[in-house]
Structures are given as structure tokens and as C-alpha cells.
Amino acid sequence: MSQSKIALITGGSRGLGRNAAIKIAQKGIDVIITYIHNEEKANEVVEEIQKLGRKAKALKIDTGNTKEFGAFVTELSTYLQNEYGLAKFDFLINNAGTGGHTAFVDATEDEFDTMVNIHFKGVYFLTQKLLPYLNDGGSIINISSGLARFSHPNTSMYASVKGAMEVVTRIWALELGQRQIRVNIVAPGAVGTDFNGGTVRDNEKVNEVVAGLTALGRAGVPDDIGGVIAFLCTEDARWINGQRIEVSGGMHL
């Protein structure tokens, strides 16, 4: 019997991360999710995945705090060793994040540092620390945003760090190619989740504006995104590498 494939997805307790975790499990892949605050929600995702017949685990980490990474990697590797007999996994989905809508003139260094730490520095160095545990032939999936392509007011910090992740994705794909590790980045458009306080989901006016800017005539929902991330964890996606895949329904075409 072949070894189960295993995916690690950061920020998997809610929103797009939760949806992707479940869609990945539906592909027959075991899942480890991380959370930062809501252990109860994380455990609900674990239970849902287990009902699908896959193994699942929730681990706590602040992905914006590099000082936590050593202890997290130890906890992760111990779990993998105990559960599978080998401290290795196959797919890393760098999903954890937070929104930000501050005008350039009002931006503070603290907010800037938070954005960089969560969306760029944290992803960069957590991935570096996890590389020894990622199987050759595996895959890294980063998360960007449509805002790295089109411009909206008050998004300069958030969009810039997502743009940085798009650049680094291509370079990682080049450097890790010798290990047959594929690296891609998924860029959602506006999606109705609790992200940014649930604005797209709950504010009818915002939802209508988004729909008007989108070729398919509506705002996105988590189901539109999670399946694309799950697809990138399959053999069918084996020749996709170093790519930015926008999943926005055709926003701002």
C-alpha cells in the first residue's frame, strides 16, 4: 500500500483555507491545518475531514512571527513521525493572511511591518524551514490576490506584499526544480468570506460593485477557489510550474 499524500495548509480554520482543506481531503489527501486563535473552528475542520475518511490535524502557529517557527516545525515533524513513520509531507499551501485597507497617507510602520511579516517574510522563512520535510516531487502553493494585477485605493501595503510573493514564487520554482518541487501562486478576486470583516460577503453594496466589475457577474465564493488549490495538489497539475493562476471570474478584464 502506498504512503498517503499529506498537505499542510496554513490558516485552514476558516474562509478559503477551510474550503481548500476540505477540497484537498476530497482528493484523497490527508490534511494538516494551522490556526492562530480559534481552536474550536480548527477542530471542526479536522472533524469534517475525518468524516471524509482522511487523517487530519490542527496545529497552532502565528505565521507572522518567525520566532515560533522552530517549535512549530518540531511539533509538525513529531506528529508526522508518530502518525506516518516518516517526518515528510507533500504539499505546502501558504494561505494564512489578514486584510488591510489603509490609505497610503495614513499608513504606519507597525501596520506595514505586520503586512510584510504575515504575507511575505513569514511565508518566506516558514517555507525555508519546511523544505527539508517536503518530499521531492511535491508542491508549494502560495496565495496572492487580484489586487497584485489591478489597482484599488487603500490597498498599497496588502497588494505590494502579494506582488512580492508572485515574484518569489517564480524564483522558488526555478531553484526547487532540481527536486521536482512545483511552485505556483493562486490569485483570488473578491470573495465572500469573513476576510476583511466579511465586507464582500455581507455588504450588499460592495457585493454589487464587485459583481459589476466581474465578467461572470457576481462576487466569488469559497467554492470557486478551494477546488483550484486542490487541483494543484494532484497529478493532473504536474506540468504547471512557476505560474500565477488568477481565480477571479474575470475581474477588471
XYZ file of N, CA and C in Angstrom:
759
model
N 0.848 -1.196 0.000
C 0.000 0.000 0.000
C 0.881 1.243 0.000
N 0.595 2.183 -0.874
C 1.426 3.376 -0.993
C 1.161 4.341 0.159
N 2.174 5.132 0.452
C 2.083 6.135 1.502
C 1.038 7.194 1.145
N 0.233 7.578 2.122
C -0.747 8.635 1.897
C -0.040 9.936 1.563
N -0.597 10.701 0.638
C -0.123 12.054 0.394
C -0.648 12.952 1.514
N 0.145 13.947 1.879
C -0.191 14.807 3.011
C -0.021 16.265 2.596
N -1.017 17.081 2.915
C -0.952 18.515 2.639
C -0.960 19.296 3.939
N -0.146 20.336 4.006
C -0.148 21.285 5.120
C -0.654 22.615 4.605
N -1.739 23.108 5.194
C -2.300 24.387 4.766
C -2.378 25.335 5.953
N -1.720 26.466 5.831
C -1.754 27.441 6.919
C -3.061 28.226 6.857
N -3.554 28.614 8.022
C -4.802 29.361 8.080
C -5.975 28.548 7.556
N -6.088 27.319 8.020
C -7.103 26.419 7.476
C -8.372 26.300 8.286
N -8.567 27.179 9.253
C -9.737 27.030 10.125
C -10.968 27.761 9.610
N -10.802 28.627 8.603
C -11.944 29.422 8.138
C -11.718 29.859 6.698
N -12.762 30.405 6.089
C -12.656 31.041 4.788
C -12.107 30.143 3.698
N -11.249 30.714 2.872
C -10.686 29.984 1.746
C -9.843 28.806 2.218
N -9.129 28.981 3.324
C -8.292 27.899 3.839
C -9.108 26.685 4.228
N -10.218 26.916 4.901
C -11.110 25.823 5.291
C -11.647 25.112 4.059
N -12.099 25.889 3.092
C -12.652 25.303 1.879
C -11.609 24.478 1.138
N -10.403 25.032 1.023
C -9.332 24.315 0.332
C -8.966 23.034 1.066
N -8.918 23.090 2.399
C -8.573 21.902 3.180
C -9.557 20.767 2.907
N -10.833 21.100 2.869
C -11.858 20.083 2.629
C -11.787 19.575 1.193
N -11.579 20.479 0.237
C -11.480 20.063 -1.161
C -10.241 19.166 -1.377
N -9.167 19.472 -0.692
C -7.957 18.650 -0.781
C -8.235 17.255 -0.215
N -8.918 17.196 0.921
C -9.258 15.898 1.513
C -10.141 15.081 0.577
N -11.018 15.755 -0.145
C -11.889 15.062 -1.106
C -11.091 14.445 -2.249
N -9.854 14.901 -2.451
C -8.966 14.307 -3.452
C -8.228 13.081 -2.906
N -8.533 12.692 -1.671
C -7.886 11.529 -1.076
C -6.558 11.833 -0.416
N -6.373 13.092 -0.002
C -5.122 13.541 0.607
C -5.364 13.851 2.079
N -4.464 13.408 2.955
C -4.543 13.757 4.371
C -4.154 15.226 4.543
N -4.669 15.860 5.596
C -4.507 17.312 5.729
C -4.084 17.707 7.141
N -3.139 18.616 7.210
C -2.775 19.288 8.457
C -3.092 20.767 8.242
N -3.877 21.348 9.146
C -4.175 22.775 9.048
C -3.526 23.502 10.215
N -3.308 24.799 10.034
C -2.866 25.614 11.163
C -3.931 26.659 11.463
N -3.889 27.132 12.697
C -4.780 28.204 13.131
C -3.993 29.084 14.076
N -4.510 30.280 14.343
C -3.819 31.189 15.260
C -4.646 31.464 16.510
N -5.961 31.593 16.379
C -6.795 31.931 17.532
C -7.885 30.895 17.820
N -8.608 30.487 16.798
C -9.846 29.756 17.017
C -9.655 28.244 16.918
N -9.259 27.650 18.041
C -9.026 26.198 18.082
C -10.316 25.427 17.815
N -11.435 25.955 18.308
C -12.712 25.266 18.116
C -13.056 25.139 16.634
N -12.923 26.235 15.879
C -13.197 26.193 14.443
C -12.225 25.259 13.724
N -10.967 25.284 14.155
C -9.970 24.403 13.547
C -10.341 22.938 13.758
N -10.785 22.617 14.963
C -11.161 21.233 15.263
C -12.404 20.808 14.489
N -13.286 21.759 14.201
C -14.455 21.445 13.368
C -14.021 21.043 11.963
N -13.012 21.734 11.425
C -12.495 21.376 10.105
C -11.858 19.990 10.150
N -11.104 19.726 11.211
C -10.488 18.402 11.384
C -11.550 17.309 11.378
N -12.624 17.523 12.121
C -13.696 16.524 12.185
C -14.347 16.320 10.821
N -14.536 17.410 10.088
C -15.157 17.306 8.767
C -14.276 16.507 7.815
N -12.978 16.715 7.889
C -12.042 15.973 7.044
C -12.029 14.497 7.439
N -12.047 14.237 8.734
C -12.056 12.844 9.195
C -13.310 12.106 8.740
N -14.421 12.816 8.640
C -15.652 12.199 8.132
C -15.518 11.784 6.671
N -14.591 12.423 5.967
C -14.317 12.063 4.580
C -13.370 10.870 4.475
N -12.941 10.362 5.629
C -12.064 9.196 5.649
C -10.589 9.515 5.561
N -10.228 10.773 5.750
C -8.820 11.165 5.712
C -8.336 11.535 7.104
N -7.053 11.391 7.331
C -6.461 11.841 8.582
C -6.352 13.365 8.560
N -6.480 13.970 9.740
C -6.396 15.431 9.829
C -5.865 15.827 11.194
N -5.215 16.980 11.233
C -4.635 17.504 12.469
C -4.613 19.020 12.396
N -4.854 19.682 13.516
C -4.760 21.138 13.602
C -3.616 21.514 14.533
N -2.736 22.395 14.078
C -1.612 22.878 14.865
C -1.665 24.402 14.943
N -1.270 24.936 16.083
C -1.327 26.377 16.287
C -0.005 27.036 15.910
N -0.098 28.158 15.183
C 1.096 28.948 14.875
C 0.676 30.346 14.443
N 1.486 31.328 14.816
C 1.374 32.681 14.282
C 2.364 32.762 13.128
N 1.857 32.687 11.898
C 2.751 32.634 10.744
C 3.462 33.966 10.482
N 3.095 34.995 11.215
C 3.784 36.272 11.087
C 4.908 36.456 12.090
N 5.144 35.436 12.922
C 6.159 35.537 13.972
C 7.208 34.452 13.774
N 8.322 34.800 13.166
C 9.345 33.805 12.827
C 9.918 33.108 14.061
N 9.805 33.732 15.221
C 10.345 33.118 16.446
C 9.584 31.844 16.838
N 8.368 31.691 16.327
C 7.578 30.496 16.631
C 7.891 29.327 15.702
N 8.639 29.574 14.646
C 8.741 28.573 13.583
C 9.494 27.315 14.020
N 10.531 27.496 14.820
C 11.307 26.333 15.253
C 10.468 25.338 16.034
N 9.708 25.848 17.005
C 8.855 24.980 17.820
C 7.758 24.349 16.973
N 7.227 25.112 16.012
C 6.177 24.574 15.142
C 6.711 23.428 14.295
N 7.888 23.602 13.721
C 8.462 22.555 12.875
C 8.719 21.294 13.700
N 9.166 21.462 14.936
C 9.367 20.311 15.813
C 8.054 19.581 16.081
N 7.003 20.356 16.378
C 5.693 19.750 16.633
C 5.168 19.037 15.386
N 5.325 19.673 14.235
C 4.865 19.079 12.984
C 5.617 17.788 12.675
N 6.931 17.832 12.776
C 7.732 16.653 12.429
C 7.467 15.502 13.392
N 7.236 15.827 14.664
C 6.896 14.784 15.645
C 5.568 14.130 15.294
N 4.575 14.947 14.936
C 3.274 14.395 14.535
C 3.421 13.492 13.309
N 4.136 13.966 12.300
C 4.308 13.180 11.081
C 5.029 11.864 11.368
N 6.067 11.936 12.180
C 6.826 10.720 12.524
C 5.945 9.726 13.270
N 5.183 10.207 14.239
C 4.341 9.323 15.051
C 3.176 8.749 14.252
N 2.610 9.567 13.365
C 1.397 9.157 12.648
C 1.705 8.349 11.388
N 2.833 8.694 10.726
C 3.125 8.083 9.427
C 4.447 7.310 9.403
N 5.245 7.452 10.459
C 6.532 6.763 10.494
C 7.628 7.466 9.714
N 7.315 8.665 9.206
C 8.275 9.435 8.425
C 7.901 10.909 8.512
N 8.860 11.755 8.851
C 8.584 13.185 9.008
C 8.673 13.886 7.657
N 7.741 13.537 6.780
C 7.692 14.113 5.437
C 6.243 14.426 5.063
N 6.066 15.447 4.213
C 4.748 15.715 3.654
C 4.926 16.159 2.207
N 3.810 16.371 1.487
C 3.880 16.513 0.037
C 3.490 17.889 -0.513
N 2.558 18.556 0.149
C 2.023 19.807 -0.385
C 1.992 20.861 0.712
N 2.536 22.030 0.409
C 2.503 23.157 1.340
C 1.683 24.267 0.718
N 0.600 24.656 1.379
C -0.247 25.737 0.901
C -0.115 26.903 1.875
N 0.558 27.950 1.440
C 0.793 29.133 2.282
C -0.406 30.072 2.157
N -1.426 29.818 2.957
C -2.703 30.505 2.832
C -2.957 31.561 3.905
N -2.385 31.396 5.091
C -2.718 32.280 6.217
C -2.477 33.743 5.857
N -3.411 34.598 6.252
C -3.245 36.013 5.938
C -4.270 36.877 6.633
N -4.093 38.165 6.476
C -5.023 39.131 7.032
C -5.204 40.261 6.031
N -6.337 40.922 6.069
C -6.607 42.008 5.131
C -6.078 43.343 5.645
N -6.097 44.312 4.762
C -5.683 45.652 5.150
C -6.174 46.672 4.131
N -6.842 47.693 4.598
C -7.351 48.737 3.697
C -7.057 50.112 4.301
N -5.785 50.468 4.285
C -5.357 51.765 4.804
C -4.825 52.618 3.670
N -5.255 53.861 3.607
C -4.744 54.775 2.592
C -3.241 54.993 2.776
N -2.539 55.181 1.694
C -1.092 55.412 1.731
C -0.735 56.538 2.704
N -1.499 57.632 2.683
C -1.168 58.791 3.524
C -1.345 58.484 5.008
N -2.112 57.460 5.339
C -2.371 57.109 6.739
C -1.564 55.904 7.216
N -0.773 55.320 6.338
C -0.063 54.082 6.674
C 0.947 54.305 7.797
N 1.055 53.309 8.677
C 2.036 53.351 9.763
C 3.065 52.250 9.566
N 4.218 52.441 10.170
C 5.265 51.420 10.073
C 4.818 50.114 10.722
N 4.089 50.205 11.824
C 3.634 48.984 12.501
C 2.722 48.161 11.593
N 1.790 48.854 10.926
C 0.890 48.139 10.023
C 1.657 47.573 8.832
N 2.592 48.342 8.332
C 3.428 47.878 7.222
C 4.194 46.616 7.620
N 4.822 46.661 8.816
C 5.592 45.505 9.284
C 4.703 44.281 9.463
N 3.482 44.493 9.957
C 2.552 43.376 10.120
C 2.244 42.734 8.778
N 1.962 43.553 7.774
C 1.661 43.037 6.438
C 2.848 42.247 5.877
N 4.043 42.803 5.995
C 5.236 42.128 5.481
C 5.480 40.822 6.238
N 5.351 40.871 7.557
C 5.636 39.682 8.367
C 4.681 38.536 8.056
N 3.398 38.838 7.899
C 2.407 37.788 7.672
C 2.436 37.282 6.237
N 2.494 38.209 5.280
C 2.288 37.831 3.879
C 3.566 37.576 3.092
N 4.712 38.010 3.615
C 5.947 37.825 2.849
C 7.070 37.201 3.680
N 7.525 37.911 4.697
C 8.644 37.379 5.497
C 8.283 36.047 6.149
N 7.100 35.983 6.732
C 6.693 34.743 7.397
C 6.580 33.581 6.426
N 5.962 33.827 5.276
C 5.837 32.780 4.253
C 7.214 32.349 3.777
N 8.073 33.308 3.570
C 9.424 33.038 3.051
C 10.200 32.107 3.987
N 10.226 32.466 5.268
C 11.082 31.711 6.189
C 10.418 30.456 6.745
N 9.085 30.431 6.805
C 8.438 29.180 7.193
C 8.638 28.139 6.091
N 8.499 28.554 4.851
C 8.738 27.635 3.739
C 10.169 27.131 3.748
N 11.106 28.028 4.011
C 12.513 27.619 4.091
C 12.723 26.544 5.148
N 12.114 26.738 6.322
C 12.277 25.775 7.414
C 11.593 24.435 7.111
N 10.546 24.476 6.290
C 9.800 23.252 5.990
C 10.381 22.474 4.818
N 11.249 23.080 4.042
C 11.785 22.415 2.850
C 12.396 21.039 3.125
N 13.140 20.846 4.231
C 13.708 19.514 4.467
C 12.642 18.434 4.689
N 11.441 18.843 5.018
C 10.365 17.886 5.299
C 9.424 17.701 4.112
N 9.613 18.501 3.071
C 8.766 18.423 1.882
C 9.367 17.400 0.920
N 8.560 16.436 0.530
C 9.047 15.383 -0.357
C 9.466 15.938 -1.708
N 10.527 15.376 -2.279
C 10.853 15.659 -3.659
C 9.646 15.276 -4.518
N 9.366 16.080 -5.532
C 8.179 15.833 -6.342
C 6.918 16.416 -5.751
N 7.054 17.151 -4.655
C 5.913 17.775 -4.002
C 5.562 19.107 -4.637
N 4.800 19.911 -3.908
C 4.309 21.163 -4.481
C 4.121 22.214 -3.407
N 4.431 23.449 -3.742
C 4.161 24.606 -2.893
C 3.145 25.479 -3.614
N 2.101 25.870 -2.910
C 1.071 26.732 -3.483
C 0.967 27.971 -2.606
N 1.326 29.107 -3.161
C 1.205 30.373 -2.457
C -0.103 31.049 -2.838
N -0.510 32.022 -2.044
C -1.762 32.735 -2.303
C -1.462 34.219 -2.516
N -1.909 34.733 -3.628
C -1.772 36.151 -3.937
C -3.156 36.791 -3.892
N -3.374 37.750 -4.758
C -4.649 38.457 -4.833
C -4.771 39.101 -6.200
N -6.000 39.242 -6.687
C -6.205 40.002 -7.907
C -5.631 41.402 -7.794
N -5.526 41.915 -6.562
C -5.021 43.268 -6.334
C -3.554 43.433 -6.711
N -2.858 42.344 -6.953
C -1.487 42.455 -7.449
C -1.467 42.761 -8.947
N -2.623 42.599 -9.619
C -2.729 42.912 -11.050
C -3.462 44.220 -11.300
N -4.601 44.414 -10.610
C -5.355 45.653 -10.800
C -5.305 46.490 -9.524
N -5.589 47.778 -9.665
C -5.374 48.711 -8.560
C -6.675 49.221 -7.974
N -6.792 49.105 -6.652
C -7.889 49.709 -5.910
C -7.296 50.618 -4.846
N -7.975 51.699 -4.479
C -7.452 52.583 -3.429
C -7.297 51.845 -2.097
N -6.369 52.315 -1.288
C -6.202 51.869 0.104
C -5.731 50.418 0.213
N -5.061 49.932 -0.819
C -4.562 48.553 -0.770
C -3.058 48.479 -1.015
N -2.355 49.600 -0.899
C -0.949 49.627 -1.325
C -0.079 48.640 -0.549
N -0.283 48.501 0.756
C 0.546 47.581 1.539
C 0.212 46.130 1.214
N -1.076 45.805 1.268
C -1.517 44.425 1.026
C -1.148 43.975 -0.385
N -1.446 44.794 -1.370
C -1.174 44.414 -2.754
C 0.323 44.282 -3.013
N 1.119 45.132 -2.382
C 2.565 45.097 -2.605
C 3.197 43.816 -2.092
N 2.775 43.361 -0.905
C 3.366 42.124 -0.380
C 2.887 40.921 -1.181
N 1.667 40.987 -1.706
C 1.203 39.911 -2.579
C 2.003 39.910 -3.888
N 2.310 41.103 -4.390
C 3.168 41.193 -5.571
C 4.539 40.601 -5.317
N 5.072 40.839 -4.130
C 6.367 40.252 -3.768
C 6.293 38.727 -3.792
N 5.184 38.165 -3.307
C 5.023 36.712 -3.315
C 4.931 36.164 -4.737
N 4.369 36.946 -5.649
C 4.297 36.480 -7.034
C 5.701 36.376 -7.641
N 6.555 37.346 -7.340
C 7.927 37.309 -7.845
C 8.690 36.133 -7.239
N 8.590 35.960 -5.934
C 9.367 34.918 -5.274
C 8.884 33.526 -5.684
N 7.607 33.420 -6.032
C 7.079 32.126 -6.486
C 7.826 31.636 -7.721
N 8.060 32.528 -8.672
C 8.765 32.141 -9.897
C 10.204 31.721 -9.603
N 10.840 32.431 -8.691
C 12.244 32.126 -8.384
C 12.352 30.816 -7.616
N 11.437 30.593 -6.668
C 11.426 29.302 -5.973
C 11.215 28.156 -6.957
N 10.308 28.352 -7.915
C 10.054 27.296 -8.898
C 11.341 26.944 -9.646
N 12.126 27.955 -9.960
C 13.389 27.731 -10.660
C 14.396 27.014 -9.755
N 14.531 27.477 -8.516
C 15.538 26.920 -7.616
C 15.182 25.512 -7.135
N 13.892 25.234 -6.983
C 13.485 23.935 -6.437
C 13.189 22.909 -7.527
N 13.332 23.328 -8.787
C 13.081 22.407 -9.889
C 13.964 21.175 -9.846
N 15.169 21.310 -9.322
C 16.073 20.156 -9.253
C 15.537 19.076 -8.314
N 14.640 19.458 -7.414
C 13.984 18.472 -6.544
C 12.595 18.089 -7.070
N 12.275 18.563 -8.266
C 10.972 18.288 -8.879
C 9.814 18.836 -8.038
N 10.089 19.892 -7.283
C 9.045 20.563 -6.494
C 8.478 21.702 -7.341
N 7.174 21.668 -7.546
C 6.493 22.713 -8.315
C 6.047 23.828 -7.377
N 6.141 25.061 -7.831
C 5.721 26.208 -7.027
C 4.834 27.104 -7.877
N 3.602 27.302 -7.437
C 2.646 28.147 -8.139
C 1.956 29.077 -7.149
N 1.259 30.071 -7.688
C 0.548 31.007 -6.821
C -0.858 31.237 -7.368
N -1.838 31.144 -6.487
C -3.245 31.340 -6.841
C -3.656 32.736 -6.390
N -4.280 33.490 -7.300
C -4.677 34.871 -7.009
C -6.200 34.998 -7.071
N -6.885 34.898 -5.927
C -8.342 35.071 -5.929
C -8.720 36.522 -6.197
N -9.907 36.704 -6.770
C -10.505 38.027 -6.815
C -11.250 38.267 -5.517
N -12.223 39.155 -5.533
C -13.008 39.434 -4.334
C -13.911 38.237 -4.029
N -13.790 37.720 -2.801
C -14.507 36.509 -2.415
C -15.308 36.776 -1.141
N -16.517 36.267 -1.091
C -17.373 36.450 0.074
C -17.034 35.501 1.201
N -16.127 35.921 2.083
C -15.794 35.179 3.300
C -15.795 36.177 4.454
N -15.300 35.751 5.641
C -15.188 36.693 6.761
C -13.901 37.520 6.679
N -13.135 37.364 5.608
C -11.916 38.147 5.388
C -12.271 39.632 5.309
N -11.408 40.464 5.884
C -11.664 41.912 5.924
C -13.007 42.232 6.569
N -13.351 41.477 7.606
C -14.599 41.728 8.316
C -15.841 41.288 7.557
N -15.646 40.466 6.521
C -16.792 39.951 5.769
C -17.422 40.964 4.831
N -16.643 41.982 4.427
C -17.210 43.084 3.643
C -17.856 42.614 2.341
N -17.125 41.809 1.575
C -17.661 41.362 0.279
C -18.891 40.486 0.478
N -18.865 39.671 1.499
C -19.974 38.745 1.760
C -21.215 39.458 2.301
N -21.018 40.399 3.226
C -22.137 40.938 3.998
C -22.633 42.313 3.556
N -21.784 43.071 2.870
C -22.169 44.417 2.441
C -22.759 44.334 1.035
N -24.062 44.507 0.949
C -24.752 44.325 -0.330
C -24.229 45.269 -1.401
N -23.929 46.511 -1.013
C -23.430 47.493 -1.980
C -22.070 47.070 -2.527
N -21.179 46.647 -1.645
C -19.852 46.187 -2.075
C -19.997 44.978 -2.988
N -20.876 44.053 -2.605
C -21.096 42.860 -3.397
C -21.561 43.220 -4.814
N -22.455 44.195 -4.908
C -22.960 44.629 -6.220
C -21.857 45.276 -7.054
N -21.002 46.074 -6.416
C -19.894 46.711 -7.136
C -18.954 45.647 -7.694
N -18.607 44.669 -6.856
C -17.729 43.581 -7.293
C -18.346 42.835 -8.471
N -19.632 42.534 -8.358
C -20.324 41.825 -9.438
C -20.259 42.606 -10.737
N -20.398 43.919 -10.646
C -20.361 44.764 -11.831
C -19.001 44.837 -12.485
N -17.941 44.564 -11.721
C -16.579 44.607 -12.244
C -16.107 43.252 -12.761
N -16.965 42.231 -12.613
C -16.571 40.852 -12.900
C -17.326 40.322 -14.111
N -16.599 39.750 -15.060
C -17.207 39.290 -16.309
C -18.336 38.287 -16.073
N -18.190 37.430 -15.085
C -19.213 36.418 -14.811
C -20.337 36.947 -13.923
N -20.271 38.239 -13.553
C -21.420 38.920 -12.984
C -21.754 38.642 -11.539
N -20.791 38.198 -10.757
C -21.033 38.006 -9.318
C -19.703 38.044 -8.580
N -19.780 38.202 -7.255
C -18.586 38.061 -6.418
C -18.261 36.578 -6.257
N -17.030 36.289 -5.923
C -16.626 34.907 -5.718
C -17.133 34.345 -4.402
N -17.156 33.018 -4.316
C -17.455 32.305 -3.074
C -16.317 31.306 -2.841
N -16.133 30.842 -1.593
C -15.012 29.945 -1.320
C -14.933 28.730 -2.241
N -16.090 28.176 -2.622
C -16.096 27.008 -3.506
C -15.442 27.289 -4.859
N -15.372 28.561 -5.246
C -14.738 28.910 -6.512
C -13.220 28.767 -6.449
N -12.669 28.832 -5.244
C -11.208 28.898 -5.077
C -10.621 27.576 -4.585
N -11.274 26.970 -3.600
C -10.704 25.790 -2.942
C -10.394 24.656 -3.901
N -11.263 24.453 -4.885
C -11.051 23.369 -5.834
C -9.834 23.582 -6.721
N -9.504 24.847 -7.014
C -8.323 25.147 -7.823
C -7.061 24.809 -7.029
N -7.055 25.172 -5.755
C -5.918 24.832 -4.894
C -5.774 23.316 -4.789
N -6.897 22.623 -4.618
C -6.864 21.158 -4.527
C -6.350 20.542 -5.827
N -6.784 21.083 -6.962
C -6.310 20.593 -8.263
C -4.793 20.653 -8.366
N -4.202 21.732 -7.847
C -2.751 21.881 -7.916
C -2.010 20.869 -7.053
N -2.754 20.151 -6.213
C -2.175 19.083 -5.386
C -2.323 17.709 -6.049
N -2.732 17.685 -7.308
C -2.963 16.403 -7.983
C -1.952 16.181 -9.098
N -1.893 14.941 -9.551
C -1.010 14.572 -10.644
C -1.397 15.265 -11.943
N -2.678 15.612 -12.088
C -3.129 16.303 -13.297
C -2.457 17.666 -13.463
N -1.942 18.231 -12.370
C -1.299 19.550 -12.415
C 0.228 19.448 -12.452
N 0.743 18.259 -12.798
C 2.184 18.013 -12.658
C 3.064 18.890 -13.550
N 2.492 19.484 -14.607
C 3.298 20.262 -15.538
C 3.028 21.762 -15.414
N 2.323 22.139 -14.364
C 2.089 23.557 -14.077
C 3.120 23.992 -13.050
N 3.939 24.947 -13.417
C 5.032 25.331 -12.525
C 5.418 26.788 -12.762
N 5.630 27.512 -11.655
C 6.059 28.901 -11.740
C 4.974 29.833 -12.248
N 3.705 29.456 -12.055
C 2.605 30.204 -12.661
C 1.760 30.966 -11.642
N 1.246 32.090 -12.082
C 0.220 32.827 -11.348
C -1.127 32.468 -11.960
N -1.995 31.883 -11.168
C -3.309 31.477 -11.641
C -4.355 32.358 -10.974
N -4.912 33.286 -11.740
C -5.938 34.155 -11.169
C -7.294 33.467 -11.223
N -7.983 33.494 -10.104
C -9.309 32.856 -9.994
C -10.275 33.937 -9.520
N -10.711 34.765 -10.473
C -11.484 35.957 -10.122
C -12.783 36.093 -10.897
N -13.111 35.097 -11.713
C -14.308 35.204 -12.529
C -14.191 36.226 -13.648
N -12.956 36.692 -13.891
C -12.740 37.721 -14.910
C -12.993 39.118 -14.375
N -12.315 39.450 -13.277
C -12.490 40.778 -12.673
C -11.569 41.776 -13.377
N -12.082 42.945 -13.704
C -11.293 44.005 -14.352
C -10.630 43.527 -15.639
N -11.344 42.862 -16.477
C -10.748 42.421 -17.748
C -10.657 43.582 -18.724
